[in-house]
Structures are given as structure tokens and as C-alpha cells.
Coordinates of C-alpha atoms and ligand atoms in Angstrom, one line a residue:
X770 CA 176.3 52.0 98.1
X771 CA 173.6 51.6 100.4
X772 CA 170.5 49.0 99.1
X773 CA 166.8 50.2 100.4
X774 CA 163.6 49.7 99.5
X775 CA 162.3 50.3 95.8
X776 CA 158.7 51.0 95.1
X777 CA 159.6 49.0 91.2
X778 CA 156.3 51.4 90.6
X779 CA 156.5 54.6 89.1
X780 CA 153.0 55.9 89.5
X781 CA 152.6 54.6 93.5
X782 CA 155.3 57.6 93.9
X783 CA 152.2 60.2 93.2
X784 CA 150.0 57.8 95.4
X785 CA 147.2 58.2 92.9
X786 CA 145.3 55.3 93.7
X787 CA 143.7 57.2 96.1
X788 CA 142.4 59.7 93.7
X789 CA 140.1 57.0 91.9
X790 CA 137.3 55.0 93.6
X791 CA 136.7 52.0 94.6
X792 CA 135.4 51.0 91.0
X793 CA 137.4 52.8 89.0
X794 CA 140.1 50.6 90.9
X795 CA 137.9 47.3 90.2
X796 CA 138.1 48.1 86.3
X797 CA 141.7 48.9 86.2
X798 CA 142.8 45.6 87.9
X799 CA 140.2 43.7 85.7
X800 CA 141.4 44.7 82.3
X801 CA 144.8 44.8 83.6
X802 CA 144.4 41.2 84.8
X803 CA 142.9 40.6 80.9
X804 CA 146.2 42.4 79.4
X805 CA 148.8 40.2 81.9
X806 CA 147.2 37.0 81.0
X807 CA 145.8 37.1 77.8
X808 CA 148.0 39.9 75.8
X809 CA 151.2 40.3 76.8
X810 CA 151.9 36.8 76.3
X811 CA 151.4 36.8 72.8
X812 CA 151.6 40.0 71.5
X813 CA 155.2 40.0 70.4
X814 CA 153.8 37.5 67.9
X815 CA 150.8 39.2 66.9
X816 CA 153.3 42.3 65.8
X817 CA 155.7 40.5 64.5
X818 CA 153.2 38.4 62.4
X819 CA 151.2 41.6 61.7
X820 CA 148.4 40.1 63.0
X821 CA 145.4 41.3 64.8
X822 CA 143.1 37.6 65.9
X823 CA 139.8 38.3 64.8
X824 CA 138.6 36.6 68.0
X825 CA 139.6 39.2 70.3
X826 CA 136.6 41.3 69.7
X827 CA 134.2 39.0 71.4
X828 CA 136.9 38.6 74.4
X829 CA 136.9 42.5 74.6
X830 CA 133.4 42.5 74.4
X831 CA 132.9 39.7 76.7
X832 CA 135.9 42.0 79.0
X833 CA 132.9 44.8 78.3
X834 CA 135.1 47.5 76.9
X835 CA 133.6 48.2 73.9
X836 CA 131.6 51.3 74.5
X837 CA 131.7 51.0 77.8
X838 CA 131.6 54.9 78.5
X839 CA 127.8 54.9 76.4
X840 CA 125.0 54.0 78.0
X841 CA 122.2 51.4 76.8
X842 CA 122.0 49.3 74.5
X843 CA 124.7 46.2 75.7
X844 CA 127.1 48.7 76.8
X845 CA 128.7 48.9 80.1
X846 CA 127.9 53.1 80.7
X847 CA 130.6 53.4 82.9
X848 CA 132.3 56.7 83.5
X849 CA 135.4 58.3 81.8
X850 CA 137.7 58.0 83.9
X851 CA 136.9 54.4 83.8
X852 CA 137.0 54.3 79.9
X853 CA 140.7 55.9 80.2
X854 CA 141.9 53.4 83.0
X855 CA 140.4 50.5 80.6
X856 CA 142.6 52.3 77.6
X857 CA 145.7 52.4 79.9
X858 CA 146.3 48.9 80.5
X859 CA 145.3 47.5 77.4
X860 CA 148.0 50.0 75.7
X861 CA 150.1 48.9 78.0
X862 CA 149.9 45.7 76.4
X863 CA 150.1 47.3 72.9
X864 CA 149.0 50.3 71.5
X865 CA 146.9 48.3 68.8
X866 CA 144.5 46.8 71.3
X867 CA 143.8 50.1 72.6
X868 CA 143.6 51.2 68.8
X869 CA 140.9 48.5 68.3
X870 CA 138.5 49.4 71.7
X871 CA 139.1 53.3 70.4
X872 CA 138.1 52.6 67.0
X873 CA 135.2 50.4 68.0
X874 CA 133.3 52.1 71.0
X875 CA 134.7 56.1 70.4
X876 CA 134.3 56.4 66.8
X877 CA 132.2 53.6 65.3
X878 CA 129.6 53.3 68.4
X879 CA 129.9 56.6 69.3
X880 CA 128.5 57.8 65.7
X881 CA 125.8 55.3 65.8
X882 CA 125.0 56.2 69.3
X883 CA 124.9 59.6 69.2
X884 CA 124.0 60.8 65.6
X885 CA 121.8 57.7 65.1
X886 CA 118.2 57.2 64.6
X887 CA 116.9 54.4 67.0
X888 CA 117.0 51.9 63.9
X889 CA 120.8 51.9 63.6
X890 CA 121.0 52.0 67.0
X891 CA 119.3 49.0 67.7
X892 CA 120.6 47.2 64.4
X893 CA 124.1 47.6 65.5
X894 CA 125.1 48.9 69.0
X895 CA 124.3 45.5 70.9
X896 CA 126.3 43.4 68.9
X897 CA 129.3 45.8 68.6
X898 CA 129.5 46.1 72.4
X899 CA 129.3 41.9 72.5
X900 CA 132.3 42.6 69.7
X901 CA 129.8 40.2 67.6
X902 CA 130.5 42.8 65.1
X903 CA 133.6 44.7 64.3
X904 CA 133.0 48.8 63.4
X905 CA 135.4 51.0 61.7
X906 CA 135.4 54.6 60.6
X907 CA 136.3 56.5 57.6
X908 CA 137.0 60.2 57.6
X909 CA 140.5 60.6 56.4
X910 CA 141.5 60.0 52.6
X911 CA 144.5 60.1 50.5
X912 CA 144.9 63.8 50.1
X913 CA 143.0 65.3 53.5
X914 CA 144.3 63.8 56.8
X915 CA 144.4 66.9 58.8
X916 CA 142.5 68.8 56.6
X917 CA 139.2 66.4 56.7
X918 CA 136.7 69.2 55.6
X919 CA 138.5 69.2 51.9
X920 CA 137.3 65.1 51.6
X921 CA 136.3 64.4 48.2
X922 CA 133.7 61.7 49.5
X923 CA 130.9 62.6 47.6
X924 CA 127.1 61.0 48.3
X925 CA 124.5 62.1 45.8
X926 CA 120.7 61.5 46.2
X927 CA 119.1 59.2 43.8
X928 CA 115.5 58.9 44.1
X929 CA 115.3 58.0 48.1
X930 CA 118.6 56.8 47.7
X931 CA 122.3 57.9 48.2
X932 CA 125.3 56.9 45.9
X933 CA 128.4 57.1 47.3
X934 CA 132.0 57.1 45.9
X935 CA 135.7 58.2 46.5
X936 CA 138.3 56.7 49.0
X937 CA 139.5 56.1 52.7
X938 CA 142.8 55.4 53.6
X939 CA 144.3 54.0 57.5
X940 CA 141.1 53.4 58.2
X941 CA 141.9 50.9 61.5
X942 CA 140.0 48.1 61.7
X943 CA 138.7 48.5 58.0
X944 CA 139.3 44.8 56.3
X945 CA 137.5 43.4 59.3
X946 CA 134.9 45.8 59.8
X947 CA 131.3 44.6 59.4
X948 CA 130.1 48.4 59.7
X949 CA 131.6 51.7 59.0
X950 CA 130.7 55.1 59.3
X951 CA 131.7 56.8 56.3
X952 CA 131.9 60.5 55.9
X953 CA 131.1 62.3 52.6
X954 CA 130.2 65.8 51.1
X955 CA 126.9 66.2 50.0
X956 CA 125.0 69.4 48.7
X957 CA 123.8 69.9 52.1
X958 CA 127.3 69.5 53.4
X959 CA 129.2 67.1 55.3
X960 CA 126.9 63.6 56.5
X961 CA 127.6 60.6 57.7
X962 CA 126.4 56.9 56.7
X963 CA 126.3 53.7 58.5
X964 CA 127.9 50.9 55.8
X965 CA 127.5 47.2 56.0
X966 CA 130.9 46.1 54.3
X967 CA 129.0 44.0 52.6
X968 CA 127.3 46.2 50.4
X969 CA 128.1 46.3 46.5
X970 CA 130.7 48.4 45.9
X971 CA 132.3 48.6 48.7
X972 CA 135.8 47.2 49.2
X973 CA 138.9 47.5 51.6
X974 CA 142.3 46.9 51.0
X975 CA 144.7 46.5 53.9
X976 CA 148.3 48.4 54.3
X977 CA 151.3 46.1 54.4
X978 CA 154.7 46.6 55.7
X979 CA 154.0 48.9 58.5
X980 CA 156.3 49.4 61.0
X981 CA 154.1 50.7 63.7
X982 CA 150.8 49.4 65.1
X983 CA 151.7 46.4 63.4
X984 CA 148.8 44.4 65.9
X985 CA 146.5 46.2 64.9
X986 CA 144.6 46.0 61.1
X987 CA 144.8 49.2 59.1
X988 CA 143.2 49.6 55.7
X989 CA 142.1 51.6 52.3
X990 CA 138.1 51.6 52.0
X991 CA 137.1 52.1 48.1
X992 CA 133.4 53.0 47.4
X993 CA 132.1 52.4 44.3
X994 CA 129.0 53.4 43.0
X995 CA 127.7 52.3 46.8
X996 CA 124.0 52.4 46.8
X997 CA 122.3 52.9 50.3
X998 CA 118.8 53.5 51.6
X999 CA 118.5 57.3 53.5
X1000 CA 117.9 54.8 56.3
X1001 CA 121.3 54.7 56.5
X1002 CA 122.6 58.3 56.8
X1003 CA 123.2 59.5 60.6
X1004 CA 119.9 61.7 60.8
X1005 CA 121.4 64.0 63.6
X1006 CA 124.7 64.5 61.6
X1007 CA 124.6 67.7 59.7
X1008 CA 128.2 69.0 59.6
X1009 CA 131.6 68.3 59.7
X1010 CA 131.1 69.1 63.4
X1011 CA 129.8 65.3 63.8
X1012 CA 133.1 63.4 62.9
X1013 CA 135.0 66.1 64.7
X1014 CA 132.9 65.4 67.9
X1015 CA 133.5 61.3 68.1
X1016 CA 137.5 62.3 68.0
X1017 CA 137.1 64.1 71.0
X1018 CA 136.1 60.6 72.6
X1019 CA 138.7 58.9 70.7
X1020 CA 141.0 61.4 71.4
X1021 CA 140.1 61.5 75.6
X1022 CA 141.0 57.6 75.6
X1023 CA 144.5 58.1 73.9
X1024 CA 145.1 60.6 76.5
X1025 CA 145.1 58.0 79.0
X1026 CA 145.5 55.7 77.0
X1027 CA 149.7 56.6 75.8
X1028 CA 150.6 56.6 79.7
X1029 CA 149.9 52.8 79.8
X1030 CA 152.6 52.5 77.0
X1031 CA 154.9 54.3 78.7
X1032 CA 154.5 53.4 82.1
X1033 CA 155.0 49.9 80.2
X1034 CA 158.7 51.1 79.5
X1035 CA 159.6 52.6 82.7
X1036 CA 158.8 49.9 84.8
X1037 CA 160.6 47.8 81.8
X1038 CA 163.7 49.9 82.3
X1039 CA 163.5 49.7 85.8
X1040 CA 163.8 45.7 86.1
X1041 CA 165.9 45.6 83.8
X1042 CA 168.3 48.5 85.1
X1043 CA 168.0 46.9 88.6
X1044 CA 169.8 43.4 87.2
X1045 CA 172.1 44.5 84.2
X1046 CA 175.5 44.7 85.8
X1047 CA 178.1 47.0 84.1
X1048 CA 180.9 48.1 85.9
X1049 CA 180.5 45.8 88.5
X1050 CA 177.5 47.2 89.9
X1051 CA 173.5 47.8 88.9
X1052 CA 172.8 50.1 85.7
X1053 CA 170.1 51.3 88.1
X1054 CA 173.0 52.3 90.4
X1055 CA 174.6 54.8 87.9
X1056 CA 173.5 58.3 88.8
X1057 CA 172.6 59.4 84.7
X1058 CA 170.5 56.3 84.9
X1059 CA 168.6 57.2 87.7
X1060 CA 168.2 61.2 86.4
X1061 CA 166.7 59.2 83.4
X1062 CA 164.2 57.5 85.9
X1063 CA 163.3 60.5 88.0
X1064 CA 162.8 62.2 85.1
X1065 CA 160.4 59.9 83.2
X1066 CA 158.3 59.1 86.2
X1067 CA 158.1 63.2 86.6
X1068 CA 156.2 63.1 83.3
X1069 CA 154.5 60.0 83.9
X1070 CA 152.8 61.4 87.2
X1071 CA 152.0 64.6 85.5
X1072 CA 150.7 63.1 82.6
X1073 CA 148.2 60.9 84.8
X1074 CA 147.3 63.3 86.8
X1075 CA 146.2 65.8 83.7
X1076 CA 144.6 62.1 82.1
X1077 CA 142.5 62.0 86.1
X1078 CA 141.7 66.1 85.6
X1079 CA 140.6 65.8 82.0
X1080 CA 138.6 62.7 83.0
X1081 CA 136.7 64.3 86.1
X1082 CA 136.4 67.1 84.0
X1083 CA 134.3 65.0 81.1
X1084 CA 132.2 63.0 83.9
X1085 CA 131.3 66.6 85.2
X1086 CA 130.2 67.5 81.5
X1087 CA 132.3 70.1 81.1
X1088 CA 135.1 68.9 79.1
X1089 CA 135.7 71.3 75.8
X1090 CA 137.6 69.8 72.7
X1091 CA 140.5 72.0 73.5
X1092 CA 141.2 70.4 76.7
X1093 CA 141.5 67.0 75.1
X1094 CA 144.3 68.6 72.9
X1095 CA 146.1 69.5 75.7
X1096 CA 145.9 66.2 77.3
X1097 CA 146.8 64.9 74.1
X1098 CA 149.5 66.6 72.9
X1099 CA 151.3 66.3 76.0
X1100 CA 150.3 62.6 77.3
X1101 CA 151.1 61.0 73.4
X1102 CA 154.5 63.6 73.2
X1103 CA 155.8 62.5 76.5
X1104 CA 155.1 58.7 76.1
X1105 CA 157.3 58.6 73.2
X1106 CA 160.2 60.6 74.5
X1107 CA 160.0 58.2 77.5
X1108 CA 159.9 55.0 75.1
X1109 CA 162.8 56.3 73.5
X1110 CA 164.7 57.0 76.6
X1111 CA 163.8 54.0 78.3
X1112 CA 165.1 52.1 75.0
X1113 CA 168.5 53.8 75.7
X1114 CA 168.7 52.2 79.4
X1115 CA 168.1 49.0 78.0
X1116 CA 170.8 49.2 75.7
X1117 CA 171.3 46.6 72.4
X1118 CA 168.6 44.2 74.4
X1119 CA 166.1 47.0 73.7
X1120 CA 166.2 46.5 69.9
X1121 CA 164.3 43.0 70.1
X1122 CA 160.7 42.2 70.4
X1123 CA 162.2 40.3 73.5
X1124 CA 161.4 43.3 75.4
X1125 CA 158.2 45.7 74.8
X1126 CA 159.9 49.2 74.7
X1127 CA 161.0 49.7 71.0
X1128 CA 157.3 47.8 69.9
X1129 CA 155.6 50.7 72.4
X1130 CA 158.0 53.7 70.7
X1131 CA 157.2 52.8 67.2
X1132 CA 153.0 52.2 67.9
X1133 CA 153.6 55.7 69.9
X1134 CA 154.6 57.3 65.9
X1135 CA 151.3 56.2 64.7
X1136 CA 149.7 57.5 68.3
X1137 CA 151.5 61.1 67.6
X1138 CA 149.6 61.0 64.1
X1139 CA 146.5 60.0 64.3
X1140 CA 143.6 61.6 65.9
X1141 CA 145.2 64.6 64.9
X1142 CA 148.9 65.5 64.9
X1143 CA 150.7 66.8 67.4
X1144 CA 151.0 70.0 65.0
X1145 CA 147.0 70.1 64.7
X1146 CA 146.6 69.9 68.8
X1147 CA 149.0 72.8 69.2
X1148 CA 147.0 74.7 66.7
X1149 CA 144.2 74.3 68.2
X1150 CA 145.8 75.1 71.5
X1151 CA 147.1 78.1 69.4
X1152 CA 143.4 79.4 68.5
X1153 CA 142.0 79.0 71.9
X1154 CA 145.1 81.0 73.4
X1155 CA 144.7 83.3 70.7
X1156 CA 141.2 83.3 68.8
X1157 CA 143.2 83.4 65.6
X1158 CA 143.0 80.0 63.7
X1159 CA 146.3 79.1 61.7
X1160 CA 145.7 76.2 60.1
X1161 CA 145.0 78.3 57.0
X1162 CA 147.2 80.2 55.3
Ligands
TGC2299 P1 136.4 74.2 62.0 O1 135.8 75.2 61.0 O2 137.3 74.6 63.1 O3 135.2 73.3 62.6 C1 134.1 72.8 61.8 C2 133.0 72.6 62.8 O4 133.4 71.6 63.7 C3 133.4 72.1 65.0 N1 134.5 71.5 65.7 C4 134.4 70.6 66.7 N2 133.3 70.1 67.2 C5 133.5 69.1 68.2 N3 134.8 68.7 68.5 C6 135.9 69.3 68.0 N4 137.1 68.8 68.4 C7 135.7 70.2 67.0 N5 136.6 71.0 66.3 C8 135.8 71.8 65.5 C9 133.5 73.6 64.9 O5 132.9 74.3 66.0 C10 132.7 73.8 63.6 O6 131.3 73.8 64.0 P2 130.2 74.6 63.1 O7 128.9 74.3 63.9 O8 130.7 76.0 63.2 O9 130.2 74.1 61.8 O10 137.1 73.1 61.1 P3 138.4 73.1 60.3 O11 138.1 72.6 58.9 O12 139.1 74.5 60.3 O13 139.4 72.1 61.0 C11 139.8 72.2 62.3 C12 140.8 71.1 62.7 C13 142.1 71.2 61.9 C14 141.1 71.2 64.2 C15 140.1 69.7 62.4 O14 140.0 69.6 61.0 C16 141.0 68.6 62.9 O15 140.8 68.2 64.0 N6 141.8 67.9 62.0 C17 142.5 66.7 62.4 C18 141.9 65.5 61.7 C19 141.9 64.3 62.6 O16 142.1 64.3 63.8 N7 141.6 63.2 62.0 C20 141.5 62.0 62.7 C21 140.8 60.9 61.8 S1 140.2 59.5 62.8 C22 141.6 58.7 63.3 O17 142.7 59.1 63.2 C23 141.4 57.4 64.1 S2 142.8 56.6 64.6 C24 142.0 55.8 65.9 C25 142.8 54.6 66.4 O18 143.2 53.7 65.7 O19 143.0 54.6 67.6
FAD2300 P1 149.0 65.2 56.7 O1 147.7 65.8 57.1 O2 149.4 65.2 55.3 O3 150.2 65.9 57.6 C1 151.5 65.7 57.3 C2 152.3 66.6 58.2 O4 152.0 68.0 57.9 C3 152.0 66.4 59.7 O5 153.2 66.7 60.4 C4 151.0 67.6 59.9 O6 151.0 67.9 61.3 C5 151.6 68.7 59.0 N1 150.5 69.7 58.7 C6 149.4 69.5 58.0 N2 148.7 70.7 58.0 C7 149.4 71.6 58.7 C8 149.2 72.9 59.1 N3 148.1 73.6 58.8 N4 150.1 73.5 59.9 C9 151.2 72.8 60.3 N5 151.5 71.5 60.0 C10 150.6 70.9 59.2 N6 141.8 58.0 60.0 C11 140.5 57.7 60.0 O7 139.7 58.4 59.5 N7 140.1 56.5 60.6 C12 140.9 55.7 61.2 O8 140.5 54.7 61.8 C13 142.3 56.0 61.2 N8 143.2 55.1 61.7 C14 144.6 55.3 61.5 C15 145.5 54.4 61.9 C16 146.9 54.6 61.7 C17 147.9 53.5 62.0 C18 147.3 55.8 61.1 C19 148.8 56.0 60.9 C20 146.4 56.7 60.7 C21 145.0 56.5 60.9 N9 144.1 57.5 60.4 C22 142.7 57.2 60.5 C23 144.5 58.6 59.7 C24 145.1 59.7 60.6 O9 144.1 60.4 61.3 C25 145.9 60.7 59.7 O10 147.1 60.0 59.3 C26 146.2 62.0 60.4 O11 145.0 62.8 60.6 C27 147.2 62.9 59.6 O12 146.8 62.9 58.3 P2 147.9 62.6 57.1 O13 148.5 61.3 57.4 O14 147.2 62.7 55.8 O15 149.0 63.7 57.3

């Protein structure tokens, strides 16, 4: 067999490091740098611990990816695409550290920043970006995950007052949250409030024994009787519209954001392919290996270069929500079908927390769930095809 030479990098195939400029590239290799040094090294720990070091939110803020993408107040205001290079690498780390940037800047800041009055803005938005505070946000509960506009979240006025009660569960970040947007019913509809944890009443429990996203800190939020000034609702959020809006941005990051995890595994498979001998010779050498490589790096380019499309697409203001299901149903749905094969190429070795492909595969399950199913993005892929919504019966 002749021996020539190997690019080891999936991605320089589609030569799409000339697609981004020269400060998109800047960001990538910055946070990149950040995930090499500071991550990867002990992440294996972290997941296997379960643990999630409270310390890390002033080194991503200090990184200054919290927010980044919003402008003002401490944050960075870079552009999208930038935001989903940031969210590649640090998922290719682990999915859980891209969890906690997504949770932070695309759903707790975003809220604040966009359906805030200039009070909560100022209150909280600096010290989230400087991750001096830790934001978390609560729309799904027990019995409406997908179906968020049945939440039983109530908030009833008392005097110039609100009272809230019921219960949110995966809330991410929730036992170390010193803020979170909570979303309840009211008899005006749906509205959102901005929650110090430390109010009376309000309590979180966190979710033991998972086997996914285990870096990462997920948790049931129980209100009680909460009492809150109407300073605290989100004046410019008057529908279930709001919450649905901040998953777009979440949602937009995991799009790139599931490509770092998987182009984690391929270039995983491919070092390790390259010096596992069987046979005598390279597992890399082995034709059905190298289909398996062509073909994930096929759907790693694509995927990428949907991520760059949607991206330029957002910084040119003209991104709508059903594009971001595309991106990520597809981005999220290939990344763990390439996990999973990857996992196959590295045979029994890829069982272990030794190597990160079965850690990335398992975070990817939690990945294909949240921020809506895959199901949900093909309905709503289904209704813009079709203009017939069939997520009722
Ligand atoms: P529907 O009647 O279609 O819409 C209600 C109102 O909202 C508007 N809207 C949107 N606006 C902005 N962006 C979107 N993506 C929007 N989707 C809908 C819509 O125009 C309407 O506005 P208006 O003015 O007419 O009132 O609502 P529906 O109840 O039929 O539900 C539609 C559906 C199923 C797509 C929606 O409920 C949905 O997306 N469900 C999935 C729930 C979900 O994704 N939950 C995520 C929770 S957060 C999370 O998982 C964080 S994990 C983060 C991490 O750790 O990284
Ligand atoms: P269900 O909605 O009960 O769905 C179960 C299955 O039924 C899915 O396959 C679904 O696609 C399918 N299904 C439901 N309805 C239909 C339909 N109409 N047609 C076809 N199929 C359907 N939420 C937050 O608010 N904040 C967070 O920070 C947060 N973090 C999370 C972190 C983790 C690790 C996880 C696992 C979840 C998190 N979530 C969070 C919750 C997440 O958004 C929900 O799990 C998700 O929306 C799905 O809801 P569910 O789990 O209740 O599943």
C-alpha cells in the first residue's frame, strides 16, 4: 500500500477557513486554545465526577463568551458566526460547557436583554457576561416539554405584586443559578420574570444519575408562594412568542455548536485508526474504515457549511426560526450518528472515558432533546413546507 500525505483534518478538506475572516479565525483559535488547555484536560473528570467547577463561569467570562453575540452592557457584541465558532470548540471539549455559554448568554441574557426594562438590564447583564453571576432558565416542567404553552406556572397579581408557583424540571444550570427567567401563565397570558434564587420560596433540586451531560449541572426549580415586585416581570414579554424567540439563539449555537463534538470524534477516530494495527497493517488502511471516514467528513463539511449559511444568514438579519430547525435537526442528527460510528472504529477502547467519543455520543442524546426534539424541528419543518401544523392532533 502506498503511504502519502494525510491532512489528519477533516474540515481543511472543504478549505473553509477561507469562508470566515480574519476575526472570526482570531476567535476560533482563542477559545479553541481555552478548550486544549484548560478543558480537555480535565473534563473526563468533571463527567465522571458529575461535576461542573463553579469557577468556570468567570474563566468563560473572562474568555468573553458569555453573550458575546449581544451588544452593550459587558458583552463582547460580536457577530454570529462568531458566537457559533465559540460554541464549536467548546463542545468539542464537551457538550456541557457549550450547554453552560448557551444557557447563560442565549436564554438567560438574551431574555434580560431583549424583553428587559433597562433596570434588569443593568442589574444583571454586566455581571453575567463577567460570569460573576450564573443565569438559568425555566420554561419546561414535568408534564410540557415540547408542548411549553400547556405550563401550569401560574403568577397571580397581588396588589403590585406577583405570586408565583408550580415547577421546572432540566432546568441547566439551575442549582447554581443566581438568576432565572421563569415562565408562567397569567390572565393576560404567558410572561416572563427575572428571579433571584434567593428569593423565599424558591428552591432547586438537582438530577442525579445522568448518563448524559454529566459536566454540566441540571436541575428541578420549585416555586412556592414566590413573591416578586412587577419590577421583575420582562415588560416587553407578552406571549409565549418570548421564550420561543431566545431558543432560536440557543438553538443557532447548537447548530454549530454539535459539529465541534463530532468533528472531536473523527479526528479521534482518525489517530487512532492511523496507529491500531490489526491484521498487520493500519485500521485506517482497511477500505470499510476509510468509507466510514469519507463518509463522516461528507456530513461534517455539509453540516458546517449549512452552520456558515445559517450564520451569515442571522448577521444579515434575515434568519427565520425555521431555518434554525433545519440547521438543527440536521447538524445535532448527524453529530450523533458520527459519534456512534466513530465509536465503532475505535473498537472496545471506545467504551472508556480514556477517549472522548462515547462521552460526546451520550451528551449528543441530551443535544437531540433539548431545545426542541428532533421530532419538534421536523414538524416545524413540516408546517413551513406545508402550512399545516401537526403538532396537534
Ligand atoms: P405556536 O402557536 O406555533 O406559536 C406561539 C407564538 O410563538 C411564535 N413562535 C415563535 N417565535 C419565535 N421563534 C420561534 N421559534 C417561534 N415559534 C413560534 C408564533 O409565531 C406565535 O406567535 P403569536 O404572536 O402568534 O402568538 O406555538 P405552539 O404552542 O403550537 O408550539 C409550537 C412549537 C411546538 C414549535 C413550540 O412549542 C416548540 O418549539 N416546542 C419545543 C419546546 C422547546 O424547544 N423547549 C426548549 C426548552 S429550553 C431548553 O431546552 C434549554 S437546553 C439548553 C442547553 O442546556 O444548552
Ligand atoms: P416530551 O415532550 O414528553 O417528548 C417525548 C417524546 O415525544 C419525544 O420524542 C418527542 O419528540 C415526542 N413528541 C412529543 N410531542 C410530539 C408530537 N406532537 N408529535 C410527535 N412526537 C412528539 N428546559 C428548559 O426550559 N431549560 C433548560 O435549561 C433545559 N435544559 C435541559 C437540559 C437537559 C440535559 C435536558 C435533557 C433537557 C433540558 N430542558 C430544559 C428540557 C428540554 O427542553 C425538554 O426535555 C425537551 O423540550 C423535551 O421535552 P420532554 O423531555 O418533556 O419530552
Amino acid at each position: 500500500m502506498t503511504a502519502t500525505t494525510a491532512t489528519r483534518r477533516p474540515l481543511e478538506l472543504f478549505g473553509v477557513d477561507g469562508l470566515l475572516t480574519e476575526d472570526e479565525r482570531d476567535i476560533q483559535a482563542t477559545v479553541r486554545r481555552f478548550a486544549d488547555d484548560r478543558l480537555r484536560p480535565e473534563v473526563g473528570d468533571w463527567f465522571e465526577s458529575a461535576t461542573l467547577p463553579r469557577e468556570l463561569a468567570k474563566e468563560f467570562g473572562a474568555l468573553g463568551v458569555l453573550g458575546m453575540h449581544l451588544e452593550g452592557y459587558g458583552c463582547a457584541g460580536t457577530n454570529a458566526v462568531s458566537y457559533g465558532l465559540a460554541c464549536a470548540e467548546l463542545e468539542a471539549a464537551d457538550s456541557g460547557f457549550r450547554s453552560f455559554v448557551s444557557v447563560q448568554g442565549s436564554l438567560s441574557m438574551f431574555s434580560i436583554h431583549r424583553f428587559g426594562s433597562e433596570e434588569q438590564k443593568q442589574e444583571w447583564l454586566p455581571r453575567l457576561a463577567a460570569g460573576e453571576a450564573i443565569g438559568c432558565f425555566g420554561l419546561t416542567e414535568p408534564d410540557f416539554g415540547s408542548n411549553p404553552a400547556g405550563m401550569r406556572t401560574t403568577a397571580r397579581r397581588d396588589g403590585g405584586d406577583w405570586i408565583l408557583n408550580g415547577t421546572k424540571m432540566w432546568i441547566t444550570n439551575g442549582g447554581i443559578a443566581d438568576v432565572a427567567t421563569v415562565w408562567a401563565r397569567t390572565d393576560e397570558g404567558i410572561r416572563g420574570f427575572v428571579v433571584p434564587t434567593g428569593t423565599p420560596g424558591f428552591t432547586a433540586h438537582d438530577i442525579h444519575k445522568k448518563l448524559s451531560l454529566r459536566a454540566s449541572v441540571t436541575s428541578e426549580l420549585v416555586l412556592e408562594d414566590v413573591r416578586l415586585p412587577d419590577s421583575a416581570r420582562l415588560p416587553h414579554a407578552t406571549s409565549l412568542g418570548a421564550p420561543l424567540a431566545c431558543l432560536n439563539e440557543a438553538r443557532f449555537g447548537i447548530v454549530f455548536g454539535a459539529l465541534g463534538a463530532a468533528r472531536d470524534c473523527v479526528e479521534t477516530a482518525l489517530d487512532y485508526a492511523t496507529s491500531r494495527v490489526q491484521f498487520d497493517r493500519p485500521i485506517a488502511g482497511f477500505q470499510l474504515t476509510q468509507q466510514k471516514l469519507a463518509d463522516m467528513t461528507l456530513e461534517l463539511g455539509k453540516g458546517f457549511l449549512l452552520a456558515l449559511h445559517l450564520g451569515r444568514l442571522k448577521d444579515a438579519g434575515q434568519i427565520r426560526p425555521e431555518q434554525v430547525s433545519l440547521g438543527k435537526l440536521n447538524n445535532v442528527r448527524e453529530a450523533i450518528a458520527i459519534a456512534r460510528e466513530c465509536r465503532t472504529i475505535l473498537g472496545g477502547s471506545g467504551i472508556t472515558l480514556e477517549y472522548p467519543v462515547l462521552r460526546h455520543a451520550n451528551n449528543l442524546e441530551s443535544v437531540l432533546t433539548y431545545e426542541g426534539t428532533s421530532e419538534m424541528h421536523s414538524l416545524v419543518i413540516g408546517q413551513a413546507l406545508t402550512g399545516l401544523a401537526a403538532f396537534r392532533g
